[in-house]
Amino acid sequence: MKTEKNRIWQTFLLVLLVVVVLAGLFYLPRMNFFGTDLRRVNILSDVQRRDKDGNIVAEVEADAADGYVEKGIDSAAIKVKQLAYVDTVPKGMVAIEDFATDGLHREMDKFYIALGQSRNRPVRVAYFGDSYIEGDILTMDLRGLLQQKFGGKGVGFVEIACVSSDFRRSVTSRRSNWTRYHANEKGRGFKASLQSMAGSYFIPSGTATYELRCQTNVYGNLLGEVDEATVFFTPGDGLNIDYALNGGERQSLFSNGVAGQPQTYDEVVEVMDSDSVVSYKTVTRTVETAQQGAGNVVAKSVSGDIRRFNMTVTGGHGSRFYGVALDGHHGIVVDNFSLRGSGGQHLGSIPMETLRGFSAVRPYDLIILHYGLNVANEKQKDYGGYIGQLGKVIDQMREAYPHASILVVSMGDRDKRGSDGQMHTMGGVKEMVSYERKMASDHHVAFWNLYEAMGGDGSLARMTEKKQANLDYTHINFAGGRHLAELLFDVLMNGKSNYDNRVR
């Protein structure tokens, strides 16, 4: 009988060869497959020391020089023109930086003064952003927290045909016979000169209908019933608008049925003097035809215990509609102006006369600009051109809304899986945040670092683990929106407290 040879040494050599090959793969150059970084082969990863967030400490330190860890532009290298005024904050809170030129009259003070008047008048906030706040995510909770503290009710401004209507929780809507023109759908006949603050306008055809219903699923005591419904539009000759409240009798809201003879109407407007004291006066306005200027924005309001608002539109060739607002007579109003895929540049194409038109009928006390998500990318490090465009928007807003504070909220974290298999902040994010801070400094407005407030590197991945963000590691969900709204609310309230202490 033939004896089999012992092959243990051959097995040993085979295992050794495999180990050597796997170890050698660790030193291969970084590889990318259709935009996705391939994970680095590291057979020792399970036994290497990791930090509290699960990152391999030794590997990060060893590979930092060769670009394994993204090295962003040092914020200090992006020079700002002046030091910011920063309030005292509790440990762990990221303060708002105020780049006002006069420390005695800081940029955010105008909003803090207005908050003290919220029991007597509406205090309005315009929150501009991209898909990060789409569907009233984040703004719904910021509104609720502010209304709980300072009074107010209602969802604020709602577009006639919003792309997020189907999943928005704060209000429900129905519509028929409207054509939508949107800033991110420019190939469909959109004219920038006709857009509203929301980057859109809507044309009725035949008999057009629109209905908003208050809801009680979230913040029911604040959103379930409102005091006032306001329609924003630019009328053409022969326009007629009827409305009904809570399914009741139909009444006329607006009638411009005689061609060539625009009607006049009285409107109560707010007036703020140099000491930020608000008073009211009645002015008579003349309704022009739509063809005589995009700045001709009309606001018609009805009051009551409103749970459901329905309007029917007929006639009025050339009329444009923008939206309907559901508000309280006093307290906090937060308008969500989200535009999916936008970097905010579209705001710069809104004619100044339109901005002034909206300012006359719906003045704001705080304007928040929250962009960058759709511009930041791994290949780009210099965002000077972008902030140049968005900086012009700041200047336009300041001119149209001189009594409003302007706050730039930086983009939040956006993550991508690194070669170590862990989620890290995508390249370009930190650079964008630094440039947005510089923009706030250049234009002397306030700035809040949302990226840092979220927790910095990999914070969105940690939110995803808590089911506060989507698996795209880019967008927050409603739970994450509430978390970030609480962070912003807390820092605003801290700023208000600091302001009160300064002026005592």
Short mmCIF file of C-alpha atoms in Angstrom, two decimals:
data_model
loop_
_atom_site.label_atom_id
_atom_site.label_comp_id
_atom_site.label_asym_id
_atom_site.label_seq_id
_atom_site.Cartn_x
_atom_site.Cartn_y
_atom_site.Cartn_z
CA MET A 1 0.00 0.00 0.00
CA LYS A 2 1.41 3.37 -1.07
CA THR A 3 1.78 6.00 1.68
CA GLU A 4 0.44 9.55 1.00
CA LYS A 5 3.03 12.32 1.35
CA ASN A 6 2.58 14.91 4.11
CA ARG A 7 1.50 18.20 2.43
CA ILE A 8 1.31 20.37 5.55
CA TRP A 9 4.25 22.51 4.40
CA GLN A 10 2.53 23.14 1.03
CA THR A 11 -0.64 24.28 2.85
CA PHE A 12 1.50 26.57 4.98
CA LEU A 13 3.13 28.09 1.90
CA LEU A 14 -0.27 28.60 0.24
CA VAL A 15 -1.65 30.41 3.31
CA LEU A 16 1.52 32.48 3.53
CA LEU A 17 1.23 33.41 -0.14
CA VAL A 18 -2.42 34.50 0.33
CA VAL A 19 -1.48 36.62 3.37
CA VAL A 20 1.37 38.27 1.47
CA VAL A 21 -0.91 39.03 -1.50
CA LEU A 22 -3.64 40.49 0.75
CA ALA A 23 -1.12 42.54 2.67
CA GLY A 24 0.32 43.79 -0.60
CA LEU A 25 -3.10 44.89 -1.82
CA PHE A 26 -3.17 47.40 1.05
CA TYR A 27 -0.46 49.41 -0.71
CA LEU A 28 -2.21 49.63 -4.07
CA PRO A 29 -3.18 53.17 -5.22
CA ARG A 30 -6.70 54.37 -4.41
CA MET A 31 -9.19 52.99 -6.92
CA ASN A 32 -12.51 54.44 -8.02
CA PHE A 33 -15.31 52.51 -9.73
CA PHE A 34 -17.87 54.73 -11.50
CA GLY A 35 -17.58 57.46 -8.87
CA THR A 36 -17.42 55.15 -5.85
CA ASP A 37 -14.21 54.80 -3.87
CA LEU A 38 -13.37 51.11 -3.45
CA ARG A 39 -12.69 50.01 0.07
CA ARG A 40 -9.03 49.49 0.92
CA VAL A 41 -8.07 45.89 1.66
CA ASN A 42 -6.80 45.74 5.25
CA ILE A 43 -6.61 42.30 6.84
CA LEU A 44 -5.58 43.84 10.18
CA SER A 45 -8.57 46.20 10.46
CA ASP A 46 -10.32 44.12 13.13
CA VAL A 47 -7.37 44.29 15.52
CA GLN A 48 -6.31 47.90 14.96
CA ARG A 49 -7.04 50.54 17.58
CA ARG A 50 -10.10 52.67 16.88
CA ASP A 51 -11.35 55.94 18.29
CA LYS A 52 -14.76 56.48 19.93
CA ASP A 53 -16.42 56.86 16.52
CA GLY A 54 -15.02 53.57 15.23
CA ASN A 55 -12.31 55.06 13.03
CA ILE A 56 -8.92 53.31 12.77
CA VAL A 57 -6.58 55.70 14.56
CA ALA A 58 -3.21 54.40 13.40
CA GLU A 59 -4.27 54.15 9.76
CA VAL A 60 -5.72 57.65 9.62
CA GLU A 61 -2.59 59.13 11.12
CA ALA A 62 -0.29 57.17 8.84
CA ASP A 63 -2.19 57.94 5.65
CA ALA A 64 -3.14 61.57 6.22
CA ALA A 65 -0.29 62.80 4.06
CA ASP A 66 -1.28 60.85 0.96
CA GLY A 67 -4.85 62.11 0.88
CA TYR A 68 -6.52 59.09 2.47
CA VAL A 69 -8.22 61.50 4.85
CA GLU A 70 -9.62 64.47 2.95
CA LYS A 71 -7.65 67.58 3.87
CA GLY A 72 -9.98 70.54 3.41
CA ILE A 73 -9.07 74.19 3.12
CA ASP A 74 -8.20 75.60 6.51
CA SER A 75 -10.99 77.97 7.52
CA ALA A 76 -8.38 80.41 8.78
CA ALA A 77 -6.91 80.55 5.28
CA ILE A 78 -10.17 81.90 3.89
CA LYS A 79 -9.84 85.37 5.30
CA VAL A 80 -12.86 87.20 6.67
CA LYS A 81 -12.93 90.95 6.71
CA GLN A 82 -13.72 91.35 10.38
CA LEU A 83 -14.12 89.55 13.64
CA ALA A 84 -17.64 88.40 14.45
CA TYR A 85 -19.68 89.36 17.47
CA VAL A 86 -20.42 86.08 19.22
CA ASP A 87 -22.83 85.64 22.13
CA THR A 88 -21.99 83.67 25.23
CA VAL A 89 -23.33 80.15 24.75
CA PRO A 90 -23.65 77.04 26.93
CA LYS A 91 -21.06 74.32 26.47
CA GLY A 92 -21.71 72.30 23.33
CA MET A 93 -23.76 74.98 21.55
CA VAL A 94 -22.43 76.49 18.32
CA ALA A 95 -23.03 80.23 18.49
CA ILE A 96 -24.34 82.47 15.74
CA GLU A 97 -21.54 84.69 14.44
CA ASP A 98 -22.74 88.23 13.77
CA PHE A 99 -20.68 90.17 11.23
CA ALA A 100 -22.49 93.48 11.64
CA THR A 101 -20.27 96.54 11.22
CA ASP A 102 -21.64 98.15 14.39
CA GLY A 103 -21.57 96.15 17.61
CA LEU A 104 -24.25 98.40 19.09
CA HIS A 105 -26.69 97.39 16.33
CA ARG A 106 -25.98 93.79 15.43
CA GLU A 107 -27.57 92.06 12.46
CA MET A 108 -29.72 89.68 14.54
CA ASP A 109 -30.97 92.43 16.87
CA LYS A 110 -33.74 93.40 14.44
CA PHE A 111 -35.23 89.93 14.79
CA TYR A 112 -34.79 89.84 18.56
CA ILE A 113 -36.59 93.20 18.84
CA ALA A 114 -39.43 91.85 16.70
CA LEU A 115 -39.82 88.80 18.94
CA GLY A 116 -40.65 91.15 21.78
CA GLN A 117 -43.58 92.49 19.71
CA SER A 118 -45.04 89.10 18.77
CA ARG A 119 -48.08 89.43 21.05
CA ASN A 120 -49.23 92.47 19.08
CA ARG A 121 -48.32 91.71 15.47
CA PRO A 122 -47.12 88.96 13.12
CA VAL A 123 -43.37 88.31 13.30
CA ARG A 124 -42.43 86.71 10.00
CA VAL A 125 -39.52 84.46 9.07
CA ALA A 126 -38.66 83.55 5.46
CA TYR A 127 -36.61 80.33 5.31
CA PHE A 128 -35.03 79.80 1.86
CA GLY A 129 -33.42 76.45 1.08
CA ASP A 130 -33.20 73.42 -1.19
CA SER A 131 -34.48 69.86 -0.83
CA TYR A 132 -33.00 69.77 2.69
CA ILE A 133 -36.15 71.58 3.87
CA GLU A 134 -38.53 70.27 1.21
CA GLY A 135 -41.94 69.22 2.47
CA ASP A 136 -41.57 71.61 5.44
CA ILE A 137 -38.88 69.38 6.96
CA LEU A 138 -37.02 71.31 9.69
CA THR A 139 -39.11 74.45 9.15
CA MET A 140 -42.26 72.75 10.44
CA ASP A 141 -40.62 72.12 13.78
CA LEU A 142 -38.82 75.46 13.92
CA ARG A 143 -42.20 77.11 13.34
CA GLY A 144 -43.85 75.00 16.00
CA LEU A 145 -41.19 75.69 18.62
CA LEU A 146 -41.29 79.44 17.96
CA GLN A 147 -45.10 79.55 17.98
CA GLN A 148 -45.26 77.65 21.25
CA LYS A 149 -43.05 80.26 22.87
CA PHE A 150 -44.14 83.48 21.16
CA GLY A 151 -47.66 82.74 19.97
CA GLY A 152 -49.04 82.39 16.49
CA LYS A 153 -50.65 79.71 14.39
CA GLY A 154 -50.77 78.44 10.84
CA VAL A 155 -48.38 77.01 8.26
CA GLY A 156 -47.62 80.28 6.48
CA PHE A 157 -47.11 80.56 2.73
CA VAL A 158 -47.97 77.55 0.54
CA GLU A 159 -47.40 77.41 -3.24
CA ILE A 160 -50.38 76.73 -5.48
CA ALA A 161 -48.82 73.52 -6.79
CA CYS A 162 -45.90 72.51 -4.60
CA VAL A 163 -43.80 69.51 -5.70
CA SER A 164 -43.78 68.23 -2.11
CA SER A 165 -47.54 68.44 -1.55
CA ASP A 166 -47.94 64.67 -1.44
CA PHE A 167 -45.67 64.15 1.56
CA ARG A 168 -45.94 67.48 3.37
CA ARG A 169 -47.39 66.89 6.84
CA SER A 170 -48.17 70.44 7.92
CA VAL A 171 -51.00 71.11 5.43
CA THR A 172 -52.95 69.28 2.72
CA SER A 173 -53.98 70.76 -0.62
CA ARG A 174 -56.04 70.07 -3.72
CA ARG A 175 -55.94 71.86 -7.06
CA SER A 176 -57.21 71.67 -10.63
CA ASN A 177 -56.56 73.51 -13.92
CA TRP A 178 -53.27 75.18 -13.05
CA THR A 179 -50.06 75.30 -15.10
CA ARG A 180 -46.92 75.43 -12.99
CA TYR A 181 -43.80 77.37 -14.00
CA HIS A 182 -40.81 76.62 -11.80
CA ALA A 183 -37.22 77.88 -11.65
CA ASN A 184 -35.82 74.34 -11.86
CA GLU A 185 -37.98 73.58 -14.91
CA LYS A 186 -36.67 76.32 -17.18
CA GLY A 187 -37.20 74.33 -20.36
CA ARG A 188 -40.98 74.53 -19.99
CA GLY A 189 -41.52 78.20 -20.67
CA PHE A 190 -40.49 79.54 -17.26
CA LYS A 191 -39.70 83.26 -17.21
CA ALA A 192 -37.49 84.37 -14.33
CA SER A 193 -38.91 87.87 -14.44
CA LEU A 194 -42.34 86.53 -13.43
CA GLN A 195 -41.33 84.31 -10.50
CA SER A 196 -42.33 84.81 -6.89
CA MET A 197 -40.24 84.52 -3.74
CA ALA A 198 -40.73 80.74 -4.04
CA GLY A 199 -39.16 80.66 -7.51
CA SER A 200 -42.46 79.82 -9.20
CA TYR A 201 -45.74 81.14 -10.58
CA PHE A 202 -48.98 79.48 -11.63
CA ILE A 203 -51.37 80.26 -14.48
CA PRO A 204 -55.07 79.33 -14.16
CA SER A 205 -57.05 78.03 -17.12
CA GLY A 206 -60.82 77.75 -17.51
CA THR A 207 -62.25 77.36 -14.03
CA ALA A 208 -59.33 76.73 -11.69
CA THR A 209 -59.77 75.61 -8.09
CA TYR A 210 -57.47 75.46 -5.10
CA GLU A 211 -58.07 74.24 -1.57
CA LEU A 212 -56.00 74.15 1.61
CA ARG A 213 -56.99 72.12 4.65
CA CYS A 214 -55.52 72.62 8.07
CA GLN A 215 -54.45 69.42 9.78
CA THR A 216 -54.17 68.21 13.36
CA ASN A 217 -51.68 65.34 12.99
CA VAL A 218 -48.70 67.46 14.04
CA TYR A 219 -48.81 70.64 16.15
CA GLY A 220 -52.60 70.32 16.01
CA ASN A 221 -53.23 73.20 18.39
CA LEU A 222 -51.14 75.45 16.12
CA LEU A 223 -51.98 74.18 12.64
CA GLY A 224 -55.55 72.92 13.08
CA GLU A 225 -57.18 76.34 12.76
CA VAL A 226 -56.01 79.78 11.61
CA ASP A 227 -57.26 83.35 11.79
CA GLU A 228 -56.53 84.47 8.26
CA ALA A 229 -56.09 83.19 4.70
CA THR A 230 -54.28 85.41 2.19
CA VAL A 231 -54.07 84.90 -1.59
CA PHE A 232 -51.04 86.36 -3.44
CA PHE A 233 -51.43 87.06 -7.15
CA THR A 234 -50.98 89.50 -10.02
CA PRO A 235 -54.36 90.09 -11.70
CA GLY A 236 -55.26 90.45 -15.33
CA ASP A 237 -58.38 92.16 -16.66
CA GLY A 238 -61.59 90.29 -15.98
CA LEU A 239 -60.23 88.20 -13.10
CA ASN A 240 -62.72 86.89 -10.56
CA ILE A 241 -61.94 84.98 -7.38
CA ASP A 242 -64.58 83.39 -5.17
CA TYR A 243 -63.88 81.66 -1.88
CA ALA A 244 -65.52 79.54 0.79
CA LEU A 245 -64.45 78.89 4.37
CA ASN A 246 -64.93 75.49 6.01
CA GLY A 247 -67.21 74.34 3.17
CA GLY A 248 -69.64 77.23 3.72
CA GLU A 249 -71.27 79.77 1.42
CA ARG A 250 -69.22 81.10 -1.46
CA GLN A 251 -68.32 84.79 -1.49
CA SER A 252 -66.36 87.14 -3.73
CA LEU A 253 -62.74 87.70 -2.79
CA PHE A 254 -61.71 89.75 -5.82
CA SER A 255 -63.41 91.00 -8.97
CA ASN A 256 -61.76 92.98 -11.72
CA GLY A 257 -64.43 92.37 -14.32
CA VAL A 258 -64.33 95.68 -16.17
CA ALA A 259 -61.50 95.65 -18.69
CA GLY A 260 -59.31 98.73 -18.58
CA GLN A 261 -60.74 99.96 -15.25
CA PRO A 262 -58.58 98.53 -12.47
CA GLN A 263 -60.21 98.54 -9.05
CA THR A 264 -58.86 100.17 -5.92
CA TYR A 265 -58.78 98.61 -2.48
CA ASP A 266 -57.67 99.52 1.03
CA GLU A 267 -54.93 97.62 2.82
CA VAL A 268 -53.52 97.87 6.33
CA VAL A 269 -49.73 97.92 6.26
CA GLU A 270 -47.04 97.86 8.92
CA VAL A 271 -44.70 100.81 9.34
CA MET A 272 -41.46 100.57 11.35
CA ASP A 273 -39.63 103.71 12.43
CA SER A 274 -35.89 104.12 13.04
CA ASP A 275 -36.27 102.82 16.61
CA SER A 276 -37.91 99.61 15.32
CA VAL A 277 -41.32 100.61 16.72
CA VAL A 278 -44.13 99.19 14.61
CA SER A 279 -47.35 101.06 13.80
CA TYR A 280 -50.12 100.51 11.27
CA LYS A 281 -51.80 102.67 8.64
CA THR A 282 -54.35 102.21 5.87
CA VAL A 283 -53.28 102.85 2.30
CA THR A 284 -55.30 102.78 -0.92
CA ARG A 285 -53.81 100.71 -3.71
CA THR A 286 -54.71 100.52 -7.38
CA VAL A 287 -54.73 97.12 -9.07
CA GLU A 288 -52.89 97.30 -12.39
CA THR A 289 -53.04 94.68 -15.08
CA ALA A 290 -50.53 91.85 -15.06
CA GLN A 291 -48.83 93.14 -18.19
CA GLN A 292 -47.82 96.38 -16.45
CA GLY A 293 -45.12 94.89 -14.25
CA ALA A 294 -44.15 91.78 -12.35
CA GLY A 295 -43.82 93.85 -9.19
CA ASN A 296 -47.57 94.32 -9.00
CA VAL A 297 -48.26 91.78 -6.23
CA VAL A 298 -51.74 91.84 -4.72
CA ALA A 299 -52.59 90.23 -1.38
CA LYS A 300 -56.26 89.65 -0.53
CA SER A 301 -57.12 88.31 2.91
CA VAL A 302 -60.17 86.88 4.64
CA SER A 303 -60.54 86.31 8.37
CA GLY A 304 -62.41 83.82 10.50
CA ASP A 305 -61.98 80.54 12.34
CA ILE A 306 -60.52 78.87 9.28
CA ARG A 307 -59.95 75.13 9.03
CA ARG A 308 -60.48 74.84 5.27
CA PHE A 309 -60.02 77.46 2.55
CA ASN A 310 -61.27 76.95 -1.00
CA MET A 311 -61.08 79.36 -3.94
CA THR A 312 -62.34 79.29 -7.52
CA VAL A 313 -60.66 81.40 -10.22
CA THR A 314 -62.22 82.42 -13.54
CA GLY A 315 -61.28 84.87 -16.27
CA GLY A 316 -58.39 87.25 -15.91
CA HIS A 317 -56.24 86.57 -18.96
CA GLY A 318 -52.62 87.21 -18.03
CA SER A 319 -53.16 86.65 -14.31
CA ARG A 320 -50.48 84.91 -12.26
CA PHE A 321 -50.90 83.30 -8.85
CA TYR A 322 -48.15 82.56 -6.35
CA GLY A 323 -49.64 80.97 -3.26
CA VAL A 324 -51.93 81.15 -0.24
CA ALA A 325 -50.85 81.85 3.35
CA LEU A 326 -52.58 80.51 6.46
CA ASP A 327 -51.66 82.64 9.48
CA GLY A 328 -52.63 83.98 12.86
CA HIS A 329 -53.30 87.66 13.44
CA HIS A 330 -50.21 87.85 15.63
CA GLY A 331 -47.29 85.68 16.73
CA ILE A 332 -44.76 83.78 14.66
CA VAL A 333 -45.05 83.06 10.94
CA VAL A 334 -42.45 80.86 9.19
CA ASP A 335 -42.66 80.60 5.40
CA ASN A 336 -40.91 77.63 3.78
CA PHE A 337 -39.38 78.55 0.41
CA SER A 338 -37.74 75.32 -0.72
CA LEU A 339 -36.56 74.65 -4.26
CA ARG A 340 -35.26 71.17 -5.04
CA GLY A 341 -31.83 71.09 -6.67
CA SER A 342 -31.17 74.79 -6.14
CA GLY A 343 -28.05 76.54 -4.92
CA GLY A 344 -30.04 79.72 -4.29
CA GLN A 345 -28.79 81.53 -7.39
CA HIS A 346 -32.35 81.71 -8.79
CA LEU A 347 -33.19 84.27 -6.10
CA GLY A 348 -30.82 86.69 -7.80
CA SER A 349 -33.03 86.67 -10.92
CA ILE A 350 -36.14 87.86 -9.08
CA PRO A 351 -36.73 91.44 -10.24
CA MET A 352 -36.23 94.05 -7.52
CA GLU A 353 -39.72 95.39 -8.18
CA THR A 354 -41.11 91.94 -7.39
CA LEU A 355 -39.14 91.74 -4.15
CA ARG A 356 -40.42 95.17 -3.18
CA GLY A 357 -43.94 94.11 -4.16
CA PHE A 358 -43.80 91.13 -1.80
CA SER A 359 -42.13 93.23 0.88
CA ALA A 360 -45.08 95.65 0.80
CA VAL A 361 -47.67 92.93 1.35
CA ARG A 362 -45.67 90.44 3.41
CA PRO A 363 -42.71 92.01 5.25
CA TYR A 364 -40.22 89.76 7.04
CA ASP A 365 -38.30 90.17 10.28
CA LEU A 366 -35.78 87.37 9.62
CA ILE A 367 -34.55 86.00 6.31
CA ILE A 368 -32.64 82.70 6.44
CA LEU A 369 -30.56 81.52 3.48
CA HIS A 370 -29.65 77.82 3.72
CA TYR A 371 -27.90 76.47 0.62
CA GLY A 372 -24.77 74.67 -0.59
CA LEU A 373 -25.92 71.06 -0.67
CA ASN A 374 -26.34 71.03 -4.46
CA VAL A 375 -23.11 72.88 -5.17
CA ALA A 376 -20.49 71.23 -2.95
CA ASN A 377 -18.65 68.33 -4.57
CA GLU A 378 -15.50 66.32 -4.04
CA LYS A 379 -13.56 67.74 -6.97
CA GLN A 380 -14.12 71.42 -6.19
CA LYS A 381 -12.38 73.28 -3.38
CA ASP A 382 -12.80 76.91 -4.41
CA TYR A 383 -16.35 78.27 -4.13
CA GLY A 384 -15.51 81.94 -4.58
CA GLY A 385 -17.63 82.25 -7.73
CA TYR A 386 -20.63 80.64 -6.04
CA ILE A 387 -20.61 82.88 -2.99
CA GLY A 388 -20.23 85.83 -5.32
CA GLN A 389 -23.60 84.93 -6.86
CA LEU A 390 -25.28 84.21 -3.53
CA GLY A 391 -23.79 87.37 -2.06
CA LYS A 392 -25.72 89.42 -4.63
CA VAL A 393 -28.89 87.74 -3.32
CA ILE A 394 -28.04 88.97 0.17
CA ASP A 395 -27.64 92.51 -1.11
CA GLN A 396 -30.99 92.35 -2.93
CA MET A 397 -32.78 90.99 0.13
CA ARG A 398 -31.31 93.71 2.32
CA GLU A 399 -32.47 96.39 -0.12
CA ALA A 400 -35.99 94.98 -0.39
CA TYR A 401 -36.31 94.11 3.33
CA PRO A 402 -34.26 96.74 5.20
CA HIS A 403 -35.93 95.95 8.54
CA ALA A 404 -35.13 92.20 8.41
CA SER A 405 -32.20 90.38 9.95
CA ILE A 406 -30.38 88.10 7.49
CA LEU A 407 -28.91 84.80 8.70
CA VAL A 408 -26.80 82.50 6.54
CA VAL A 409 -27.11 78.86 7.66
CA SER A 410 -24.27 76.78 6.26
CA MET A 411 -24.85 73.48 4.52
CA GLY A 412 -24.96 70.53 6.87
CA ASP A 413 -22.90 67.38 6.77
CA ARG A 414 -22.94 65.11 3.75
CA ASP A 415 -21.18 61.77 4.01
CA LYS A 416 -19.52 59.21 1.81
CA ARG A 417 -17.93 55.85 2.58
CA GLY A 418 -14.18 56.10 2.69
CA SER A 419 -11.60 53.52 1.78
CA ASP A 420 -11.52 52.39 5.42
CA GLY A 421 -15.15 51.34 5.13
CA GLN A 422 -16.30 54.11 7.46
CA MET A 423 -18.56 57.06 6.65
CA HIS A 424 -16.80 60.44 6.54
CA THR A 425 -17.71 63.94 5.46
CA MET A 426 -17.62 64.22 1.68
CA GLY A 427 -14.81 66.28 0.23
CA GLY A 428 -15.90 69.83 -0.55
CA VAL A 429 -18.28 70.19 2.40
CA LYS A 430 -15.83 71.82 4.79
CA GLU A 431 -14.62 74.11 2.05
CA MET A 432 -18.18 75.16 1.24
CA VAL A 433 -18.90 75.93 4.88
CA SER A 434 -15.77 78.08 5.09
CA TYR A 435 -16.71 80.02 1.97
CA GLU A 436 -20.26 80.56 3.23
CA ARG A 437 -18.83 82.01 6.42
CA LYS A 438 -16.66 84.33 4.35
CA MET A 439 -19.74 85.40 2.38
CA ALA A 440 -21.54 86.32 5.60
CA SER A 441 -18.52 88.37 6.65
CA ASP A 442 -18.20 90.11 3.28
CA HIS A 443 -21.85 91.18 3.37
CA HIS A 444 -22.02 91.90 7.12
CA VAL A 445 -24.80 89.48 8.02
CA ALA A 446 -25.07 86.68 10.58
CA PHE A 447 -23.77 83.13 10.12
CA TRP A 448 -24.51 79.81 11.81
CA ASN A 449 -22.33 76.76 11.19
CA LEU A 450 -24.86 73.94 10.86
CA TYR A 451 -22.14 71.45 9.92
CA GLU A 452 -20.37 72.04 13.22
CA ALA A 453 -23.64 72.15 15.19
CA MET A 454 -24.57 68.70 13.80
CA GLY A 455 -21.33 67.27 15.12
CA GLY A 456 -18.88 67.70 12.24
CA ASP A 457 -17.23 64.80 10.44
CA GLY A 458 -19.55 61.84 9.87
CA SER A 459 -22.42 63.44 11.82
CA LEU A 460 -25.02 62.66 9.15
CA ALA A 461 -24.04 58.99 9.23
CA ARG A 462 -24.59 59.02 12.99
CA MET A 463 -27.99 60.63 12.40
CA THR A 464 -28.74 57.90 9.85
CA GLU A 465 -28.03 55.26 12.48
CA LYS A 466 -30.60 57.00 14.68
CA LYS A 467 -33.07 56.98 11.76
CA GLN A 468 -32.91 60.79 11.51
CA ALA A 469 -31.53 60.85 7.96
CA ASN A 470 -31.94 58.95 4.70
CA LEU A 471 -29.65 56.22 3.44
CA ASP A 472 -28.31 58.55 0.74
CA TYR A 473 -26.24 60.12 3.56
CA THR A 474 -27.28 63.49 2.17
CA HIS A 475 -30.82 64.37 3.29
CA ILE A 476 -32.43 64.47 6.70
CA ASN A 477 -35.94 63.13 7.32
CA PHE A 478 -38.69 64.54 9.54
CA ALA A 479 -37.08 63.15 12.70
CA GLY A 480 -33.76 64.71 11.74
CA GLY A 481 -35.54 67.93 10.86
CA ARG A 482 -36.89 68.18 14.37
CA HIS A 483 -33.43 67.56 15.82
CA LEU A 484 -31.86 70.33 13.74
CA ALA A 485 -34.80 72.66 14.35
CA GLU A 486 -34.24 72.25 18.08
CA LEU A 487 -30.57 73.16 17.64
CA LEU A 488 -31.46 76.30 15.68
CA PHE A 489 -34.28 77.25 18.05
CA ASP A 490 -31.97 76.91 21.06
CA VAL A 491 -29.27 79.13 19.55
CA LEU A 492 -31.86 81.74 18.54
CA MET A 493 -33.29 81.78 22.04
CA ASN A 494 -29.79 82.05 23.47
CA GLY A 495 -29.20 85.03 21.19
CA LYS A 496 -32.46 86.63 22.31
CA SER A 497 -31.44 86.19 25.94
CA ASN A 498 -28.03 87.74 25.26
CA TYR A 499 -29.71 90.65 23.49
CA ASP A 500 -32.08 91.24 26.43
CA ASN A 501 -29.12 91.30 28.81
CA ARG A 502 -27.25 93.80 26.63
CA VAL A 503 -30.08 96.33 26.45
CA ARG A 504 -31.13 96.22 30.10
#
